[in-house]
Amino acid sequence: MRILNRYFLFFPICFCLPLCGRDAVLDIADKFFDSGFYDEAISEYQRYIFFNDTGADVSYSYYKIGLAYRNLYNPEKSLDAFEYSAATAFTDSMKDERKIDIAVNYIAWGRYSEAKLVLLKLISFSKIPEIRRKASLFLGVTHLYCYEWESAKD
């Protein structure tokens, strides 16, 4: 019954998409995501990326795909989507924020050495002080998870 409700709810919207602006697809994808229909949200975000491969919201779409895969407990696809999100970001601050998200996901999936590498690169090379502070915080958290007490104090 839930599946039928889902399709009857969003079926009329699909006919209106060609009449709406380009953000209508993202709005529908966001509604799917917020409702917990992650597979459908991923499909809509990928549809947006297919038709708008150079748009400003491509990085956002990949980011939301990464979140959806994370919620579906698929770490590899989640991390791949976050990598694409960082690669397609327009500003340095957005790229660095996406790299923080990548490191947080590495930590969440227990891949601490990869998280340390990403965070150390951000601490060393980021031009934005806020990003360096966030990266330092998450590096300390990573040291705690690895039982590296002396390193975590720094």
XYZ file of C-alpha atoms in Angstrom:
154
model
C 0.000 0.000 0.000
C 2.872 2.343 0.821
C 4.335 1.841 -2.646
C 1.026 2.651 -4.328
C 0.602 5.787 -2.229
C 4.088 6.892 -3.169
C 3.472 6.548 -6.895
C 0.000 8.061 -6.865
C 1.325 10.983 -4.845
C 4.203 11.791 -7.192
C 2.776 10.533 -10.517
C 0.908 13.797 -11.372
C 4.037 15.772 -10.588
C 5.997 13.909 -13.273
C 3.721 15.288 -15.990
C 4.291 18.845 -14.778
C 8.087 18.652 -14.806
C 8.559 19.759 -18.418
C 6.430 22.830 -17.688
C 8.359 23.804 -14.566
C 11.789 25.321 -14.135
C 14.966 23.350 -13.697
C 14.703 23.462 -9.913
C 11.472 21.434 -9.954
C 13.441 18.200 -10.333
C 15.580 19.136 -7.342
C 12.479 20.028 -5.330
C 10.960 16.624 -6.060
C 14.238 14.895 -5.258
C 14.430 16.804 -1.963
C 10.861 15.789 -1.121
C 11.689 12.146 -1.812
C 14.814 12.465 0.328
C 12.976 14.168 3.199
C 10.259 11.490 3.055
C 12.838 8.713 3.363
C 12.480 7.406 -0.207
C 16.213 7.403 -0.838
C 16.275 5.239 -3.972
C 13.761 7.523 -5.684
C 15.671 10.593 -4.499
C 18.891 9.212 -5.957
C 17.133 8.647 -9.285
C 15.818 12.214 -9.365
C 19.185 13.728 -8.420
C 20.838 11.659 -11.154
C 18.178 12.833 -13.604
C 19.027 16.422 -12.708
C 22.757 15.774 -13.164
C 22.147 14.091 -16.542
C 20.283 17.092 -17.939
C 22.324 19.790 -16.132
C 25.862 18.459 -15.994
C 27.432 21.919 -15.672
C 24.842 23.605 -13.470
C 25.483 25.216 -10.135
C 23.472 22.584 -8.271
C 25.431 19.585 -9.556
C 27.669 19.564 -6.470
C 24.591 19.787 -4.250
C 22.987 16.879 -6.119
C 26.052 14.677 -5.678
C 26.152 15.669 -2.007
C 22.534 14.607 -1.502
C 23.189 11.364 -3.396
C 26.043 10.708 -0.978
C 23.753 11.325 1.990
C 21.107 9.028 0.516
C 23.618 6.213 -0.020
C 24.924 6.769 3.505
C 21.375 6.378 4.835
C 21.049 3.186 2.762
C 24.281 1.878 4.387
C 26.246 1.780 1.154
C 29.639 3.267 2.068
C 31.400 2.907 -1.284
C 28.735 4.628 -3.344
C 28.326 7.225 -0.624
C 32.010 8.111 -0.642
C 32.105 8.151 -4.458
C 29.217 10.618 -4.540
C 30.924 12.824 -1.937
C 34.121 12.766 -4.028
C 32.166 13.904 -7.103
C 30.523 16.569 -4.978
C 33.913 17.943 -3.948
C 35.194 17.777 -7.520
C 32.229 19.709 -8.940
C 32.081 22.416 -6.255
C 32.615 25.947 -7.587
C 34.337 27.612 -4.635
C 37.314 26.569 -2.541
C 35.293 26.831 0.656
C 32.629 24.500 -0.753
C 35.295 22.014 -1.891
C 36.865 22.043 1.560
C 33.467 21.597 3.250
C 32.782 18.598 1.020
C 36.194 17.165 1.932
C 35.289 17.519 5.616
C 32.143 15.512 4.844
C 34.280 12.881 3.129
C 36.505 12.620 6.203
C 33.492 12.368 8.525
C 32.150 9.518 6.421
C 35.519 7.773 6.512
C 35.364 8.039 10.298
C 31.791 6.750 10.358
C 32.719 3.714 8.282
C 35.820 2.979 10.408
C 38.383 3.961 7.779
C 40.477 6.086 10.124
C 43.742 6.228 8.192
C 41.972 7.609 5.112
C 40.161 10.155 7.289
C 43.481 11.257 8.813
C 44.973 11.760 5.360
C 42.075 13.950 4.179
C 42.050 15.953 7.406
C 45.820 16.502 7.452
C 45.665 17.787 3.868
C 42.934 20.229 4.869
C 44.863 21.407 7.927
C 47.988 21.929 5.838
C 46.602 23.424 2.647
C 43.232 25.042 3.295
C 43.196 28.832 3.119
C 40.103 29.109 5.299
C 40.732 29.205 9.078
C 37.295 27.782 9.920
C 37.950 24.734 7.748
C 41.337 24.211 9.406
C 39.677 24.357 12.855
C 36.995 21.846 11.828
C 39.611 19.553 10.338
C 41.656 19.763 13.564
C 38.587 18.876 15.606
C 37.775 15.836 13.495
C 41.438 14.797 13.463
C 41.307 14.796 17.268
C 38.160 12.660 17.140
C 39.917 10.267 14.776
C 42.863 10.002 17.178
C 40.416 9.155 19.972
C 38.833 6.385 17.903
C 42.314 5.010 17.213
C 43.236 5.155 20.937
C 46.067 7.593 20.209
C 45.657 9.569 23.426
C 48.829 11.655 23.160
C 48.043 12.755 19.620
C 44.457 13.571 20.587
C 45.688 15.986 23.293
C 47.406 18.124 20.672
